[in-house]
Amino acid sequence: MEDARMAVTSSEGRPAARPRKARGEGQWALGHREPLNPNERTKKDDNPLNVRARIENIYAHRGFGSIDPQDLRGRFRWWGLYTQRKPGIDGGRTAILEPHELDDEYFMLRVRVDGGQLDLDQLRTIATISQEFGRDTADITDRQNIQLHWIRVEDMPEIWRRLEAVGLQTTEACGDCPRVVLGSPVAGISADEKLDATPAIDAIVERFVGAKEFSNLPRKFKSSISWLADMPYEVNDISFLGVDHPEYGPGFDLWVGGGLSTNPMLAQRLGVWVPIAEVPEVWAGVVGIFRDYGYRRLRHRARLKFLVADWGVERFREVLEKEYLGRTLLDGPAPELPEKPIDHIGVHRQADGRFYVGAAPVVGRTSGTQLAQLADLVEAHGSGRVRLTPYQKLLVLDLAQERVDSLVTALRGIGLEARPSSWRRGTMACTGIEFCKLAIVETKRRGEELVARLEERLGDMDADISIHINGCPNACARTQTADIGLKGQIVMGPDGQQVEGFQVHLGGGLGMAEGQQAGFGRKVRGLKTTADELPEYVERLARRYLDGRTEGEAFATWVMRADEEALR
């Protein structure tokens, strides 16, 4: 009897090759748990949350040299700790040096501020930690965190003791887990808000942050929950945005699968309406899908956005409903967006008749000293609450009308501007080469210099142009969604030598207001600038826009129709 394996033959009479079995993507739900990339191996060997005990009981006593490499460059992140970049290593060597060659013996520490909400005890605690343990460094990030630098492992037990005594934490501030939950900085006080999302954020943080249920995800997981469209909701793994259902009233519209970095994708609507009481459950269902079906084999494809792109929203919703919720979600309408984008800078009336003031540091750079001064000013003006925004800005809440002008003046006195130029208002920058091991160029100092130059030369410009400066391709400053996005890289200078510079993206943006279309803008072939020439380039581009725009035409719209020479 002929062997069954020979029954199928090629045209040349040879046995046809068997169809190759599709390679697994590391999806747990499909039984694909091997092989493991190094990150997955580290998580399998020991749950990263367990590293805190080693920090407190071993590393804090024996010092940096005692830290196991898998803990140092892996599990430490689950407690908000990254090693800093060793000073003096230029950006051209970022990609060629080994991790231990880039590591300094100090850490960046990320403090979670879920919803961006801080009381004065919390603000003063962060300020004191910065002054005592962080060489007076502090940055407001575009994820509503506070980031400290120059932290020693020996000081972490005391830092945690102080933070947790006032209700703050660094738990899962980094790592393959649920990161800080973004929330509107005016949640609970806005006259335009119908639902305060804070209870849902609090429930998620209390139940799931630090729980082993979601402590091993394929990659990081970013969340946003806000009634108002004042969050960059289209670039998160999951976002809940306020919407009125014609029958059931106020609730939230669900978006999934957003993310930037080297493969940017916008989040997509699932088309469901979620009441606020069900937000934590639905959030957990989406995280569960990511945990179980996310692609773990290749790290560069491990974000939720790739799964959503492959499945499509119909299948994603079906799996969420059938496998994770056990019920059908209600269909819901799309949210209505405001007439203009919201950033909360300046003076605004609250729903209760009091006022809040939004102020801008320059590119999020602050200090422990400045935060301590801020706390004193806030208290002296009768307030007890500060909020952080996802645009590296801050708000002071609950002001009586007669105290507003005094606070605005006092904030200016400590370097925080409530009536900033459009340049200061619209410019953000990531950490950059000063501290980040992935960075190629300097960002914070370049951003400060750029803002100063533009204020001097174009301070009275009657247009808003957002500028996002990133030290590498990872888009921590949301490079692709700015009017002018600057991606750090090494470029050729005028004398033929390699120098710090930026690839330029133009005309990106998100759907933050009525009529706005989200998109990643325009990349003109070969459009780059050296870091030294950056201020001159941006000034030249802004002047061409002012000269060439039609009445009311936004910068992004002008960019899309301008010829390439006008953009160089």
Coordinates of N, CA, C and O in Angstrom, one line a residue, residues 5-133:
R5 N 2.0 9.4 3.1 CA 2.8 10.6 3.1 C 3.2 11.0 1.6 O 3.6 12.1 1.3
M6 N 3.2 9.9 0.7 CA 3.6 10.2 -0.7 C 2.4 10.4 -1.6 O 2.6 10.6 -2.8
A7 N 1.2 10.5 -1.0 CA 0.0 10.6 -1.9 C -0.1 11.9 -2.6 O -0.6 12.0 -3.8
V8 N 0.4 12.9 -2.0 CA 0.4 14.3 -2.7 C 1.8 14.5 -3.2 O 2.8 14.5 -2.5
T9 N 1.8 14.7 -4.6 CA 3.1 14.9 -5.2 C 3.2 16.2 -5.9 O 2.1 16.8 -6.3
S10 N 4.4 16.7 -6.2 CA 4.6 17.9 -7.0 C 4.5 17.5 -8.5 O 4.4 16.3 -8.8
S11 N 4.5 18.5 -9.3 CA 4.4 18.3 -10.8 C 5.6 17.5 -11.3 O 5.5 16.9 -12.3
E12 N 6.7 17.5 -10.5 CA 7.9 16.7 -11.0 C 7.9 15.3 -10.4 O 8.8 14.6 -10.6
G13 N 6.8 14.9 -9.7 CA 6.7 13.6 -9.2 C 7.3 13.4 -7.8 O 7.2 12.3 -7.3
R14 N 7.9 14.5 -7.3 CA 8.4 14.4 -5.9 C 7.3 14.7 -4.9 O 6.3 15.4 -5.2
P15 N 7.4 14.1 -3.7 CA 6.4 14.5 -2.7 C 6.3 16.0 -2.4 O 7.4 16.6 -2.3
A16 N 5.1 16.5 -2.4 CA 4.9 17.9 -2.2 C 5.3 18.2 -0.7 O 5.1 17.4 0.2
A17 N 5.8 19.4 -0.5 CA 6.2 19.9 0.8 C 4.9 20.0 1.7 O 3.9 20.5 1.1
R18 N 5.0 19.6 2.9 CA 3.8 19.8 3.8 C 3.7 21.3 4.0 O 4.6 22.0 4.1
P19 N 2.4 21.7 4.2 CA 2.2 23.1 4.6 C 2.9 23.4 5.9 O 2.7 22.6 6.9
R20 N 3.6 24.5 6.0 CA 4.3 24.8 7.2 C 3.3 25.4 8.2 O 2.5 26.3 7.9
K21 N 3.4 24.9 9.4 CA 2.5 25.3 10.5 C 2.9 26.8 10.8 O 4.0 27.1 10.9
A22 N 1.8 27.6 10.9 CA 2.0 29.0 11.3 C 2.8 29.1 12.6 O 2.4 28.4 13.6
R23 N 3.7 30.0 12.6 CA 4.5 30.2 13.8 C 3.7 30.9 14.9 O 3.0 31.9 14.6
G24 N 3.7 30.5 16.1 CA 3.0 31.1 17.2 C 3.6 32.5 17.5 O 4.7 32.8 17.3
E25 N 2.7 33.4 18.0 CA 3.1 34.7 18.3 C 3.3 34.9 19.8 O 3.3 36.1 20.3
G26 N 3.3 33.8 20.5 CA 3.5 33.9 22.0 C 2.2 34.2 22.7 O 2.2 34.8 23.8
Q27 N 1.1 33.9 22.1 CA -0.2 34.2 22.7 C -0.6 33.1 23.7 O -0.8 32.0 23.3
W28 N -0.7 33.4 24.9 CA -1.0 32.5 26.0 C -2.3 31.7 25.7 O -2.4 30.5 25.9
A29 N -3.3 32.5 25.3 CA -4.7 31.9 25.1 C -4.6 30.8 24.0 O -5.5 29.9 24.0
L30 N -3.7 30.8 23.1 CA -3.6 29.8 22.1 C -2.5 28.8 22.4 O -2.1 28.0 21.6
G31 N -2.0 28.8 23.6 CA -1.0 27.8 24.1 C 0.4 28.0 23.7 O 1.2 27.2 23.8
H32 N 0.7 29.2 23.2 CA 2.0 29.6 22.7 C 2.8 30.2 23.8 O 2.8 31.4 24.0
R33 N 3.6 29.4 24.6 CA 4.4 29.9 25.7 C 5.9 29.8 25.5 O 6.6 30.2 26.3
E34 N 6.3 29.2 24.4 CA 7.7 29.0 24.1 C 7.9 29.2 22.6 O 6.9 29.0 21.8
P35 N 9.1 29.7 22.1 CA 10.2 30.1 23.0 C 10.0 31.5 23.5 O 9.1 32.2 23.1
L36 N 10.8 31.8 24.5 CA 10.6 33.1 25.2 C 11.7 34.1 24.8 O 12.9 33.7 24.8
N37 N 11.4 35.3 24.6 CA 12.4 36.3 24.4 C 13.0 36.7 25.8 O 12.4 36.3 26.8
P38 N 14.1 37.4 25.9 CA 14.8 37.6 27.2 C 13.8 38.3 28.2 O 13.9 38.0 29.4
N39 N 13.0 39.2 27.7 CA 12.1 39.9 28.6 C 11.1 39.0 29.2 O 10.8 39.0 30.4
E40 N 10.5 38.1 28.3 CA 9.5 37.1 28.8 C 10.2 36.1 29.8 O 9.6 35.7 30.7
R41 N 11.4 35.7 29.5 CA 12.1 34.8 30.4 C 12.3 35.4 31.8 O 12.1 34.8 32.8
T42 N 12.7 36.7 31.8 CA 12.9 37.4 33.1 C 11.6 37.4 33.9 O 11.6 37.1 35.1
K43 N 10.5 37.7 33.2 CA 9.2 37.7 34.0 C 8.8 36.3 34.4 O 8.1 36.1 35.5
K44 N 9.0 35.3 33.6 CA 8.7 33.9 34.0 C 9.5 33.4 35.1 O 9.0 32.7 36.0
D45 N 10.8 33.8 35.2 CA 11.7 33.3 36.2 C 11.2 33.8 37.6 O 11.4 33.1 38.6
D46 N 10.7 35.1 37.6 CA 10.3 35.6 38.9 C 9.4 36.8 38.6 O 9.7 37.7 37.9
N47 N 8.2 36.9 39.3 CA 7.3 38.0 39.1 C 8.0 39.3 39.4 O 8.6 39.4 40.5
P48 N 8.0 40.2 38.6 CA 8.8 41.5 38.8 C 8.4 42.2 40.1 O 9.2 42.9 40.7
L49 N 7.2 42.1 40.5 CA 6.8 42.7 41.8 C 7.6 42.3 43.0 O 7.7 43.0 44.0
N50 N 8.1 41.0 42.9 CA 8.9 40.5 44.0 C 10.2 41.2 44.2 O 10.8 41.0 45.3
V51 N 10.6 42.0 43.3 CA 12.0 42.6 43.4 C 12.0 43.6 44.5 O 13.1 43.9 45.0
R52 N 10.9 44.2 44.9 CA 10.9 45.2 46.0 C 11.5 44.6 47.2 O 12.3 45.3 47.9
A53 N 11.2 43.4 47.6 CA 11.8 42.8 48.8 C 13.3 42.7 48.7 O 14.0 43.0 49.7
R54 N 13.8 42.4 47.5 CA 15.3 42.4 47.4 C 15.9 43.8 47.4 O 17.0 43.9 48.0
I55 N 15.2 44.7 46.9 CA 15.7 46.1 47.0 C 15.8 46.5 48.5 O 16.8 47.1 48.9
E56 N 14.8 46.2 49.2 CA 14.7 46.7 50.6 C 15.6 45.9 51.5 O 16.3 46.4 52.5
N57 N 15.8 44.6 51.3 CA 16.5 43.7 52.2 C 17.9 43.4 51.8 O 18.7 43.0 52.6
I58 N 18.2 43.6 50.5 CA 19.6 43.3 50.0 C 20.3 44.5 49.4 O 21.3 45.0 49.9
Y59 N 19.7 45.0 48.2 CA 20.4 45.9 47.4 C 20.6 47.3 48.2 O 21.6 48.0 48.0
A60 N 19.6 47.7 48.9 CA 19.7 48.9 49.7 C 20.8 48.9 50.7 O 21.4 49.9 51.1
H61 N 21.2 47.7 51.1 CA 22.3 47.6 52.1 C 23.6 47.3 51.5 O 24.7 47.8 52.0
R62 N 23.6 46.6 50.4 CA 24.9 46.2 49.7 C 25.3 47.1 48.6 O 26.4 47.0 48.1
G63 N 24.4 47.9 48.1 CA 24.7 48.9 47.1 C 24.5 48.5 45.7 O 24.1 47.3 45.4
F64 N 24.8 49.4 44.7 CA 24.5 49.2 43.3 C 25.2 47.9 42.8 O 24.6 47.2 42.0
G65 N 26.4 47.7 43.2 CA 27.2 46.6 42.7 C 26.6 45.2 43.0 O 27.0 44.2 42.4
S66 N 25.7 45.2 43.9 CA 25.2 43.9 44.3 C 23.9 43.5 43.5 O 23.4 42.4 43.7
I67 N 23.4 44.4 42.6 CA 22.1 44.2 42.0 C 22.3 43.1 40.8 O 23.1 43.3 40.0
D68 N 21.4 42.1 40.8 CA 21.4 41.2 39.8 C 21.0 41.9 38.5 O 20.1 42.7 38.4
P69 N 21.7 41.6 37.4 CA 21.4 42.3 36.1 C 20.0 42.2 35.6 O 19.4 43.1 35.0
Q70 N 19.3 41.0 35.8 CA 17.9 40.8 35.4 C 17.0 41.7 36.2 O 16.0 42.2 35.8
D71 N 17.4 41.9 37.5 CA 16.6 42.9 38.3 C 16.9 44.3 37.9 O 15.9 45.1 37.7
L72 N 18.1 44.6 37.7 CA 18.6 46.0 37.4 C 17.9 46.5 36.1 O 17.4 47.6 36.1
R73 N 18.0 45.7 35.0 CA 17.5 46.2 33.7 C 16.1 45.7 33.4 O 15.7 45.9 32.2
G74 N 15.5 45.0 34.3 CA 14.2 44.4 34.0 C 13.2 44.7 35.1 O 12.4 45.6 35.0
R75 N 13.3 44.0 36.2 CA 12.2 44.0 37.2 C 12.2 45.3 38.0 O 11.1 45.7 38.5
F76 N 13.3 46.0 38.1 CA 13.3 47.3 38.8 C 12.2 48.2 38.2 O 11.6 49.1 38.9
R77 N 11.9 48.1 36.9 CA 11.0 49.0 36.3 C 9.6 48.9 36.9 O 8.8 49.9 36.9
W78 N 9.2 47.7 37.4 CA 7.9 47.6 38.0 C 7.7 48.4 39.2 O 6.6 48.6 39.7
W79 N 8.8 48.9 39.7 CA 8.8 49.8 40.9 C 9.2 51.2 40.5 O 9.7 52.0 41.4
G80 N 9.1 51.6 39.2 CA 9.4 52.9 38.8 C 10.8 53.3 38.6 O 11.1 54.5 38.5
L81 N 11.7 52.4 38.5 CA 13.1 52.6 38.5 C 13.8 52.2 37.2 O 13.7 51.1 36.8
Y82 N 14.5 53.2 36.6 CA 15.3 52.9 35.4 C 16.7 53.4 35.8 O 16.9 54.5 36.4
T83 N 17.8 52.7 35.3 CA 19.1 53.2 35.5 C 19.2 54.4 34.5 O 18.7 54.5 33.4
Q84 N 20.0 55.5 35.1 CA 20.2 56.6 34.3 C 21.4 56.4 33.3 O 22.2 55.4 33.4
R85 N 21.5 57.2 32.3 CA 22.6 57.2 31.4 C 23.8 57.8 32.0 O 23.8 58.8 32.7
K86 N 24.9 57.1 31.8 CA 26.2 57.5 32.4 C 26.6 58.8 31.7 O 26.5 58.9 30.5
P87 N 27.0 59.9 32.4 CA 27.3 61.2 31.8 C 28.5 61.0 30.8 O 29.4 60.2 31.0
G88 N 28.5 61.8 29.8 CA 29.6 61.9 28.9 C 29.5 61.0 27.7 O 30.5 61.0 26.9
I89 N 28.5 60.2 27.6 CA 28.4 59.3 26.4 C 27.5 59.9 25.4 O 26.3 60.2 25.5
D90 N 28.1 60.2 24.2 CA 27.4 61.0 23.2 C 26.4 60.1 22.5 O 26.4 58.8 22.6
G91 N 25.4 60.7 21.8 CA 24.3 60.0 21.2 C 24.7 59.0 20.1 O 24.0 58.1 19.8
G92 N 25.9 59.3 19.4 CA 26.3 58.3 18.4 C 26.7 57.0 18.9 O 26.8 56.0 18.2
R93 N 26.9 56.9 20.2 CA 27.2 55.6 20.8 C 26.1 54.9 21.5 O 26.2 53.8 22.0
T94 N 24.9 55.5 21.5 CA 23.7 54.9 22.2 C 23.4 53.5 21.7 O 23.2 52.6 22.5
A95 N 23.5 53.3 20.4 CA 23.0 52.0 19.8 C 24.2 50.9 19.8 O 23.9 49.8 19.5
I96 N 25.4 51.3 20.1 CA 26.5 50.4 19.9 C 27.1 49.9 21.2 O 27.8 48.9 21.3
L97 N 26.8 50.6 22.3 CA 27.3 50.2 23.6 C 26.4 49.1 24.3 O 25.1 49.1 24.1
E98 N 26.9 48.3 25.1 CA 26.2 47.3 25.9 C 25.5 48.0 27.0 O 25.9 49.1 27.5
P99 N 24.4 47.4 27.5 CA 23.6 48.1 28.6 C 24.5 48.5 29.8 O 24.3 49.6 30.4
H100 N 25.4 47.6 30.2 CA 26.2 47.9 31.4 C 27.2 49.0 31.1 O 27.6 49.7 32.1
E101 N 27.5 49.3 29.8 CA 28.3 50.4 29.5 C 27.6 51.8 29.6 O 28.2 52.8 29.7
L102 N 26.3 51.7 29.4 CA 25.5 52.9 29.4 C 25.0 53.2 30.8 O 24.7 54.4 31.2
D103 N 24.9 52.2 31.7 CA 24.3 52.4 33.0 C 25.2 53.3 33.9 O 26.4 53.1 34.1
D104 N 24.5 54.3 34.5 CA 25.1 55.0 35.7 C 24.7 54.3 36.9 O 23.8 53.4 36.9
E105 N 25.3 54.6 38.1 CA 24.9 53.9 39.3 C 23.8 54.7 40.0 O 23.7 54.7 41.3
Y106 N 23.0 55.5 39.2 CA 21.9 56.2 39.8 C 20.7 55.9 39.0 O 20.8 55.4 37.8
F107 N 19.5 56.2 39.5 CA 18.2 55.9 38.9 C 17.4 57.1 38.6 O 17.4 58.1 39.4
M108 N 16.6 56.9 37.6 CA 15.4 57.8 37.4 C 14.3 57.1 38.1 O 14.1 55.9 38.1
L109 N 13.5 57.9 38.9 CA 12.4 57.3 39.6 C 11.1 58.0 39.2 O 11.0 59.2 39.2
R110 N 10.1 57.2 38.8 CA 8.9 57.7 38.3 C 7.8 57.6 39.4 O 7.6 56.4 39.8
V111 N 7.2 58.7 39.8 CA 6.2 58.6 40.8 C 4.8 58.7 40.1 O 4.5 59.6 39.3
R112 N 4.0 57.7 40.4 CA 2.6 57.7 39.8 C 1.8 58.8 40.4 O 1.7 58.9 41.6
V113 N 1.1 59.5 39.5 CA 0.1 60.5 39.9 C -1.2 60.2 39.1 O -1.5 60.9 38.1
D114 N -1.9 59.2 39.4 CA -3.0 58.8 38.6 C -4.1 59.9 38.6 O -4.4 60.4 39.7
G115 N -4.6 60.2 37.4 CA -5.5 61.3 37.3 C -4.9 62.6 37.5 O -5.5 63.7 37.4
G116 N -3.6 62.7 37.7 CA -2.8 64.0 37.8 C -3.1 64.7 39.1 O -2.9 65.9 39.2
Q117 N -3.7 64.0 40.1 CA -4.2 64.7 41.3 C -3.2 64.7 42.5 O -2.8 63.6 42.9
L118 N -2.9 65.8 43.0 CA -1.9 66.0 44.1 C -2.5 66.9 45.2 O -3.0 68.0 44.9
D119 N -2.5 66.5 46.5 CA -2.7 67.4 47.5 C -1.4 68.0 48.0 O -0.3 67.7 47.5
L120 N -1.5 69.0 48.9 CA -0.3 69.7 49.3 C 0.7 68.8 50.1 O 1.9 69.0 49.9
D121 N 0.2 67.9 50.9 CA 1.2 66.9 51.5 C 1.9 66.1 50.5 O 3.1 65.9 50.7
Q122 N 1.2 65.7 49.5 CA 1.9 64.9 48.4 C 2.9 65.8 47.7 O 4.0 65.3 47.4
L123 N 2.5 67.0 47.3 CA 3.4 67.9 46.6 C 4.7 68.2 47.4 O 5.8 68.1 46.9
R124 N 4.5 68.4 48.7 CA 5.6 68.7 49.5 C 6.5 67.5 49.7 O 7.8 67.6 49.8
T125 N 5.9 66.4 49.8 CA 6.7 65.1 49.9 C 7.6 64.9 48.7 O 8.8 64.6 48.8
I126 N 7.0 65.1 47.5 CA 7.8 64.9 46.3 C 8.9 66.0 46.3 O 10.1 65.7 45.9
A127 N 8.6 67.2 46.6 CA 9.6 68.3 46.6 C 10.8 67.9 47.6 O 11.9 68.1 47.2
T128 N 10.4 67.4 48.8 CA 11.5 67.1 49.8 C 12.4 66.0 49.3 O 13.6 66.0 49.4
I129 N 11.7 64.9 48.7 CA 12.5 63.8 48.2 C 13.4 64.3 47.1 O 14.6 63.9 47.0
S130 N 12.9 65.2 46.2 CA 13.8 65.7 45.2 C 15.0 66.4 45.7 O 16.1 66.3 45.3
Q131 N 14.8 67.2 46.7 CA 15.8 68.0 47.3 C 16.8 67.2 48.1 O 18.0 67.4 48.0
E132 N 16.3 66.2 48.8 CA 17.2 65.4 49.7 C 17.9 64.3 48.9 O 19.1 63.9 49.2
F133 N 17.2 63.6 48.0 CA 17.7 62.4 47.3 C 18.0 62.6 45.8 O 18.6 61.7 45.3

